[in-house]
Amino acid sequence: MTRILSGIKPTGNLTLGNYIGALKHFKDFQESGEVFIFIADLHALTLPIDPEFLRQNTRDLAAFYLASGLDPKKTTIFVQSSVPEHAELNAILQNYLYMGELSRMTQFKEKSAKLKDSAIGLGLFAYPVLMAADIVLYDADTVPVGEDQVQHVEITRDLVNRLNKRYGEKTLVLPNYKINKVGARIMSLSDPSVKMSKSDPKGDIFLKDPMNVVRKKIMSAVTDLGNEVKYDKENKPGISNLLTIYASLKEISIEEAEAHFQGYRYGDFKKEVADVVVAELEPFQQRYQQILDDQSYLPVLREGAKKASQIAHVTLKRVQNAVGLLNIDE
Ligand code: ATP
Ligand code: LTN
C-alpha cells in the first residue's frame, strides 16, 4: 500500500496557488493509498508570525482541508505540533544534513534575503531537516507538492540515502515528489514573474476573497502585448498564467484550453477564467465556512493526532535504535 504525505504551512491566507498546486489534489490520493495530510505549524514559526494569526490560520487550514473533500475516515489529518515525534526525529536528523547543502536551498536564500542577518532564525536554515522528519516518519513514498518544494523533497532523498547507507537499507523509506503537469507554479496576477505566495502576497487570489473581489482581480490581471490567447511563458507570462489556472480547474490540458480560447479577445477570455474560478471557489468557501462555524475540524484533528502518533512512534523507535540510542523499556 503506498503512503502519501503532504502539508501546508499556516502562514497566512491560502491562495489560489496553494489550491491549484497542492490542496485540490490531495483528495485524489484517497482511493489509491493511505494518506496523511498535516498542518505544518512548526514550520510556520520559521519566520516571525503573530500567535493569534497563527492559531487562526491553523483552524482555517483544517477547515480548508475538510472543505476540499478530504475524508477523515480515509485520510489522517493532523497538526504537526500535536505529534511530538516530529520534533524528536528532527533532533536526530539534524546531524545528517550539512551546512553547505542547507545554505544552497532556494527557499532559504529567498526568505533569508529579506531579513537582516541578525533576524534569520536557525529554524529557517534547518527547515528541510524538519520537513524530512515529517516525510520519513510516515514511511511516505509519495509527496504531492508544488514546484517550489521539489528541492526539499530531493534533499530528503539525499538524507534517506545517507542514513540507509550508514545504518541499513531498511532504516527509512525513500520518498518521491509528485507535481502536477499543469498548475505546479501559479504566478502573481499583478506580476507574473513571481510566484503567488501567501506570506508575501502580491497579486494573489485568496481562497477567502469575496467572489466580486475574485472577479475584479482576474479582470485586472496583467496581460501581455498582442491579442492572441496563446501559451508562451517567455513572451506572454500573464496570459499563460491565466490559461494555466483555467486548464487546471477544468482539468484539461493547456493545448485544449488554448484551442477553446482561439479567436477570443483578452476581455472575454478573462471573464471566462473568472467564471471558472468563481464556480470552483464559491461552493468550496461555503463548505469551509460551515466547518469553521460548527467546529467539526476539532475532533478530526484530535483523532488525527492519535493515529499519526501511533505510526510516527514506530518509525522514531526504529531510527533511535538504528543510530544507537539506548531503549530503556526493553
Ligand atoms: P509561504 O508564502 O508562507 O512560503 P506558500 O504560499 O508558498 O507559503 P506553502 O505553505 O509553502 O505556501 O505551500 C503549500 C503548498 O502549496 C506547497 O505544496 C507548495 O508547493 C504549493 N504552492 C505554494 N504556492 C504555489 C503556487 N504559486 N503555485 C502552485 N503551488 C503552490
Ligand atoms: N515545506 C512545505 C510544507 C511542508 C511539507 C512537509 C510538504 C512541511 N513539511 C512535508 C510536504 C511534506 C511548504 O512550504 N509547502
mmCIF file of N, CA, C and O and ligand atoms in Angstrom, residues 6-23 26 40 44 47 61 65 107 111 127 144-150 179-180 183-188 194-201 204, ligand 1:
data_model
loop_
_atom_site.group_PDB
_atom_site.id
_atom_site.type_symbol
_atom_site.label_atom_id
_atom_site.label_comp_id
_atom_site.label_asym_id
_atom_site.label_seq_id
_atom_site.Cartn_x
_atom_site.Cartn_y
_atom_site.Cartn_z
ATOM 1 N N SER A 6 1.525 14.982 2.720
ATOM 2 C CA SER A 6 1.859 16.364 2.375
ATOM 3 C C SER A 6 1.361 17.299 3.467
ATOM 4 O O SER A 6 0.574 16.905 4.331
ATOM 5 N N GLY A 7 1.862 18.538 3.407
ATOM 6 C CA GLY A 7 1.465 19.524 4.396
ATOM 7 C C GLY A 7 1.529 20.921 3.826
ATOM 8 O O GLY A 7 2.153 21.163 2.796
ATOM 9 N N ILE A 8 0.842 21.820 4.501
ATOM 10 C CA ILE A 8 0.862 23.237 4.126
ATOM 11 C C ILE A 8 1.123 24.028 5.408
ATOM 12 O O ILE A 8 0.626 23.663 6.479
ATOM 13 N N LYS A 9 1.898 25.108 5.281
ATOM 14 C CA LYS A 9 2.176 25.937 6.465
ATOM 15 C C LYS A 9 1.040 26.917 6.710
ATOM 16 O O LYS A 9 0.599 27.579 5.763
ATOM 17 N N PRO A 10 0.612 27.071 7.954
ATOM 18 C CA PRO A 10 -0.456 28.051 8.236
ATOM 19 C C PRO A 10 0.118 29.461 8.414
ATOM 20 O O PRO A 10 -0.028 30.077 9.460
ATOM 21 N N THR A 11 0.783 29.949 7.361
ATOM 22 C CA THR A 11 1.477 31.237 7.481
ATOM 23 C C THR A 11 0.640 32.426 7.052
ATOM 24 O O THR A 11 1.064 33.568 7.213
ATOM 25 N N GLY A 12 -0.522 32.167 6.462
ATOM 26 C CA GLY A 12 -1.327 33.308 6.002
ATOM 27 C C GLY A 12 -2.543 32.780 5.289
ATOM 28 O O GLY A 12 -2.836 31.590 5.332
ATOM 29 N N ASN A 13 -3.225 33.692 4.635
ATOM 30 C CA ASN A 13 -4.422 33.282 3.917
ATOM 31 C C ASN A 13 -4.059 32.450 2.710
ATOM 32 O O ASN A 13 -3.215 32.851 1.896
ATOM 33 N N LEU A 14 -4.702 31.315 2.579
ATOM 34 C CA LEU A 14 -4.388 30.432 1.466
ATOM 35 C C LEU A 14 -4.722 31.095 0.133
ATOM 36 O O LEU A 14 -5.702 31.832 0.028
ATOM 37 N N THR A 15 -3.887 30.798 -0.855
ATOM 38 C CA THR A 15 -4.070 31.424 -2.169
ATOM 39 C C THR A 15 -4.567 30.393 -3.183
ATOM 40 O O THR A 15 -4.512 29.188 -2.935
ATOM 41 N N LEU A 16 -4.969 30.929 -4.330
ATOM 42 C CA LEU A 16 -5.359 30.040 -5.427
ATOM 43 C C LEU A 16 -4.167 29.175 -5.855
ATOM 44 O O LEU A 16 -4.346 28.054 -6.315
ATOM 45 N N GLY A 17 -2.951 29.681 -5.664
ATOM 46 C CA GLY A 17 -1.739 28.896 -5.969
ATOM 47 C C GLY A 17 -1.659 27.669 -5.075
ATOM 48 O O GLY A 17 -1.408 26.556 -5.544
ATOM 49 N N ASN A 18 -1.887 27.837 -3.783
ATOM 50 C CA ASN A 18 -1.885 26.694 -2.860
ATOM 51 C C ASN A 18 -2.966 25.690 -3.261
ATOM 52 O O ASN A 18 -2.761 24.482 -3.194
ATOM 53 N N TYR A 19 -4.107 26.221 -3.674
ATOM 54 C CA TYR A 19 -5.236 25.353 -4.014
ATOM 55 C C TYR A 19 -4.922 24.522 -5.258
ATOM 56 O O TYR A 19 -5.062 23.291 -5.256
ATOM 57 N N ILE A 20 -4.456 25.202 -6.297
ATOM 58 C CA ILE A 20 -4.214 24.510 -7.566
ATOM 59 C C ILE A 20 -2.962 23.632 -7.499
ATOM 60 O O ILE A 20 -2.932 22.515 -8.010
ATOM 61 N N GLY A 21 -1.932 24.140 -6.820
ATOM 62 C CA GLY A 21 -0.661 23.406 -6.784
ATOM 63 C C GLY A 21 -0.676 22.244 -5.804
ATOM 64 O O GLY A 21 0.070 21.282 -5.960
ATOM 65 N N ALA A 22 -1.511 22.321 -4.779
ATOM 66 C CA ALA A 22 -1.439 21.300 -3.736
ATOM 67 C C ALA A 22 -2.829 20.827 -3.283
ATOM 68 O O ALA A 22 -3.282 19.734 -3.639
ATOM 69 N N LEU A 23 -3.504 21.668 -2.529
ATOM 70 C CA LEU A 23 -4.735 21.294 -1.825
ATOM 71 C C LEU A 23 -5.768 20.520 -2.656
ATOM 72 O O LEU A 23 -6.287 19.484 -2.225
ATOM 73 N N PHE A 26 -5.043 16.671 -3.115
ATOM 74 C CA PHE A 26 -4.809 15.720 -2.028
ATOM 75 C C PHE A 26 -5.875 14.624 -2.000
ATOM 76 O O PHE A 26 -5.576 13.454 -1.815
ATOM 77 N N ALA A 40 1.508 22.303 8.864
ATOM 78 C CA ALA A 40 2.917 22.438 9.258
ATOM 79 C C ALA A 40 3.106 23.689 10.132
ATOM 80 O O ALA A 40 3.738 24.663 9.727
ATOM 81 N N ALA A 44 5.684 27.042 10.309
ATOM 82 C CA ALA A 44 5.184 28.425 10.215
ATOM 83 C C ALA A 44 5.948 29.352 11.153
ATOM 84 O O ALA A 44 5.955 30.570 10.969
ATOM 85 N N LEU A 47 9.456 31.954 10.268
ATOM 86 C CA LEU A 47 9.507 33.403 10.046
ATOM 87 C C LEU A 47 8.596 34.022 11.102
ATOM 88 O O LEU A 47 7.647 33.369 11.553
ATOM 89 N N LEU A 61 -6.972 26.354 8.021
ATOM 90 C CA LEU A 61 -6.395 25.328 7.152
ATOM 91 C C LEU A 61 -7.075 23.981 7.392
ATOM 92 O O LEU A 61 -7.356 23.239 6.442
ATOM 93 N N TYR A 65 -8.929 21.952 4.490
ATOM 94 C CA TYR A 65 -8.642 20.548 4.165
ATOM 95 C C TYR A 65 -9.953 19.766 4.034
ATOM 96 O O TYR A 65 -10.175 19.037 3.065
ATOM 97 N N GLN A 107 14.642 28.199 -1.198
ATOM 98 C CA GLN A 107 13.694 28.836 -0.275
ATOM 99 C C GLN A 107 14.443 29.588 0.828
ATOM 100 O O GLN A 107 14.086 30.705 1.190
ATOM 101 N N LYS A 111 14.066 33.581 1.282
ATOM 102 C CA LYS A 111 13.426 34.122 2.504
ATOM 103 C C LYS A 111 14.446 34.845 3.370
ATOM 104 O O LYS A 111 14.126 35.867 3.976
ATOM 105 N N TYR A 127 15.089 24.295 8.098
ATOM 106 C CA TYR A 127 13.737 23.944 7.624
ATOM 107 C C TYR A 127 13.672 22.559 6.951
ATOM 108 O O TYR A 127 12.809 21.736 7.276
ATOM 109 N N PRO A 144 2.998 14.783 -2.678
ATOM 110 C CA PRO A 144 2.479 15.741 -3.655
ATOM 111 C C PRO A 144 2.731 17.186 -3.203
ATOM 112 O O PRO A 144 2.314 17.572 -2.112
ATOM 113 N N VAL A 145 3.426 17.946 -4.033
ATOM 114 C CA VAL A 145 3.752 19.336 -3.697
ATOM 115 C C VAL A 145 3.766 20.197 -4.956
ATOM 116 O O VAL A 145 3.767 19.677 -6.068
ATOM 117 N N GLY A 146 3.805 21.510 -4.761
ATOM 118 C CA GLY A 146 4.033 22.442 -5.873
ATOM 119 C C GLY A 146 5.526 22.454 -6.197
ATOM 120 O O GLY A 146 6.344 21.917 -5.441
ATOM 121 N N GLU A 147 5.846 23.123 -7.304
ATOM 122 C CA GLU A 147 7.222 23.078 -7.817
ATOM 123 C C GLU A 147 8.263 23.596 -6.821
ATOM 124 O O GLU A 147 9.380 23.083 -6.736
ATOM 125 N N ASP A 148 7.872 24.610 -6.036
ATOM 126 C CA ASP A 148 8.845 25.238 -5.134
ATOM 127 C C ASP A 148 9.330 24.295 -4.031
ATOM 128 O O ASP A 148 10.338 24.564 -3.392
ATOM 129 N N GLN A 149 8.619 23.207 -3.801
ATOM 130 C CA GLN A 149 9.007 22.300 -2.713
ATOM 131 C C GLN A 149 9.793 21.076 -3.179
ATOM 132 O O GLN A 149 10.214 20.248 -2.367
ATOM 133 N N VAL A 150 10.001 20.986 -4.496
ATOM 134 C CA VAL A 150 10.691 19.813 -5.041
ATOM 135 C C VAL A 150 12.093 19.675 -4.444
ATOM 136 O O VAL A 150 12.528 18.588 -4.054
ATOM 137 N N ILE A 179 4.517 16.240 -8.720
ATOM 138 C CA ILE A 179 3.979 17.560 -9.057
ATOM 139 C C ILE A 179 3.011 17.446 -10.221
ATOM 140 O O ILE A 179 3.109 16.535 -11.047
ATOM 141 N N ASN A 180 2.086 18.381 -10.292
ATOM 142 C CA ASN A 180 1.075 18.321 -11.344
ATOM 143 C C ASN A 180 1.648 18.792 -12.665
ATOM 144 O O ASN A 180 2.483 19.689 -12.695
ATOM 145 N N GLY A 183 -0.175 23.576 -13.479
ATOM 146 C CA GLY A 183 -0.518 24.321 -12.251
ATOM 147 C C GLY A 183 0.426 24.115 -11.079
ATOM 148 O O GLY A 183 0.079 24.431 -9.949
ATOM 149 N N ALA A 184 1.645 23.616 -11.342
ATOM 150 C CA ALA A 184 2.579 23.408 -10.234
ATOM 151 C C ALA A 184 3.185 24.725 -9.750
ATOM 152 O O ALA A 184 3.813 24.776 -8.695
ATOM 153 N N ARG A 185 2.996 25.778 -10.549
ATOM 154 C CA ARG A 185 3.528 27.077 -10.156
ATOM 155 C C ARG A 185 2.620 28.176 -10.706
ATOM 156 O O ARG A 185 2.753 28.599 -11.864
ATOM 157 N N ILE A 186 1.693 28.620 -9.875
ATOM 158 C CA ILE A 186 0.796 29.706 -10.277
ATOM 159 C C ILE A 186 1.472 31.030 -9.919
ATOM 160 O O ILE A 186 2.015 31.186 -8.827
ATOM 161 N N MET A 187 1.445 31.963 -10.869
ATOM 162 C CA MET A 187 2.160 33.219 -10.665
ATOM 163 C C MET A 187 1.218 34.325 -10.184
ATOM 164 O O MET A 187 -0.011 34.206 -10.274
ATOM 165 N N SER A 188 1.825 35.392 -9.679
ATOM 166 C CA SER A 188 1.057 36.558 -9.222
ATOM 167 C C SER A 188 0.275 37.150 -10.404
ATOM 168 O O SER A 188 0.778 37.179 -11.524
ATOM 169 N N VAL A 194 6.679 36.544 -10.559
ATOM 170 C CA VAL A 194 6.865 35.991 -9.210
ATOM 171 C C VAL A 194 5.722 35.049 -8.846
ATOM 172 O O VAL A 194 4.592 35.192 -9.314
ATOM 173 N N LYS A 195 6.048 34.094 -7.982
ATOM 174 C CA LYS A 195 5.087 33.083 -7.547
ATOM 175 C C LYS A 195 3.983 33.712 -6.696
ATOM 176 O O LYS A 195 4.257 34.612 -5.907
ATOM 177 N N MET A 196 2.761 33.244 -6.868
ATOM 178 C CA MET A 196 1.695 33.653 -5.949
ATOM 179 C C MET A 196 2.030 33.024 -4.601
ATOM 180 O O MET A 196 2.214 31.804 -4.517
ATOM 181 N N SER A 197 2.178 33.853 -3.561
ATOM 182 C CA SER A 197 2.649 33.309 -2.284
ATOM 183 C C SER A 197 1.888 33.929 -1.123
ATOM 184 O O SER A 197 1.631 35.130 -1.114
ATOM 185 N N LYS A 198 1.520 33.110 -0.144
ATOM 186 C CA LYS A 198 0.657 33.646 0.907
ATOM 187 C C LYS A 198 1.392 34.509 1.910
ATOM 188 O O LYS A 198 0.815 35.394 2.511
ATOM 189 N N SER A 199 2.710 34.271 2.097
ATOM 190 C CA SER A 199 3.392 35.071 3.104
ATOM 191 C C SER A 199 3.943 36.371 2.509
ATOM 192 O O SER A 199 4.384 37.247 3.233
ATOM 193 N N ASP A 200 3.911 36.460 1.164
ATOM 194 C CA ASP A 200 4.375 37.697 0.541
ATOM 195 C C ASP A 200 3.393 38.042 -0.572
ATOM 196 O O ASP A 200 3.695 37.967 -1.755
ATOM 197 N N PRO A 201 2.166 38.386 -0.159
ATOM 198 C CA PRO A 201 1.104 38.489 -1.151
ATOM 199 C C PRO A 201 1.284 39.659 -2.120
ATOM 200 O O PRO A 201 1.579 40.769 -1.699
ATOM 201 N N ASP A 204 -2.331 38.232 -5.419
ATOM 202 C CA ASP A 204 -2.847 36.914 -5.035
ATOM 203 C C ASP A 204 -4.374 36.885 -5.096
ATOM 204 O O ASP A 204 -5.010 37.877 -4.781
HETATM 205 P P1 ATP B 1 4.768 30.938 2.095
HETATM 206 O O1 ATP B 1 4.486 32.174 1.312
HETATM 207 O O2 ATP B 1 4.472 31.016 3.546
HETATM 208 O O3 ATP B 1 6.122 30.347 1.802
HETATM 209 P P2 ATP B 1 3.304 29.433 0.180
HETATM 210 O O4 ATP B 1 2.137 30.209 -0.313
HETATM 211 O O5 ATP B 1 4.470 29.276 -0.722
HETATM 212 O O6 ATP B 1 3.727 29.915 1.607
HETATM 213 P P3 ATP B 1 3.317 26.801 1.301
HETATM 214 O O7 ATP B 1 2.690 26.556 2.612
HETATM 215 O O8 ATP B 1 4.802 26.905 1.252
HETATM 216 O O9 ATP B 1 2.704 28.044 0.571
HETATM 217 O O10 ATP B 1 2.891 25.705 0.283
HETATM 218 C C1 ATP B 1 1.799 24.841 0.371
HETATM 219 C C2 ATP B 1 1.738 24.052 -0.905
HETATM 220 O O11 ATP B 1 1.282 24.904 -1.946
HETATM 221 C C3 ATP B 1 3.083 23.504 -1.363
HETATM 222 O O12 ATP B 1 2.919 22.216 -1.909
HETATM 223 C C4 ATP B 1 3.516 24.479 -2.409
HETATM 224 O O13 ATP B 1 4.402 23.917 -3.342
HETATM 225 C C5 ATP B 1 2.186 24.862 -3.030
HETATM 226 N N1 ATP B 1 2.240 26.190 -3.615
HETATM 227 C C6 ATP B 1 2.529 27.341 -2.973
HETATM 228 N N2 ATP B 1 2.465 28.393 -3.801
HETATM 229 C C7 ATP B 1 2.138 27.879 -5.023
HETATM 230 C C8 ATP B 1 1.929 28.459 -6.315
HETATM 231 N N3 ATP B 1 2.032 29.765 -6.508
HETATM 232 N N4 ATP B 1 1.595 27.646 -7.330
HETATM 233 C C9 ATP B 1 1.462 26.307 -7.146
HETATM 234 N N5 ATP B 1 1.653 25.697 -5.958
HETATM 235 C C10 ATP B 1 1.991 26.462 -4.906
#
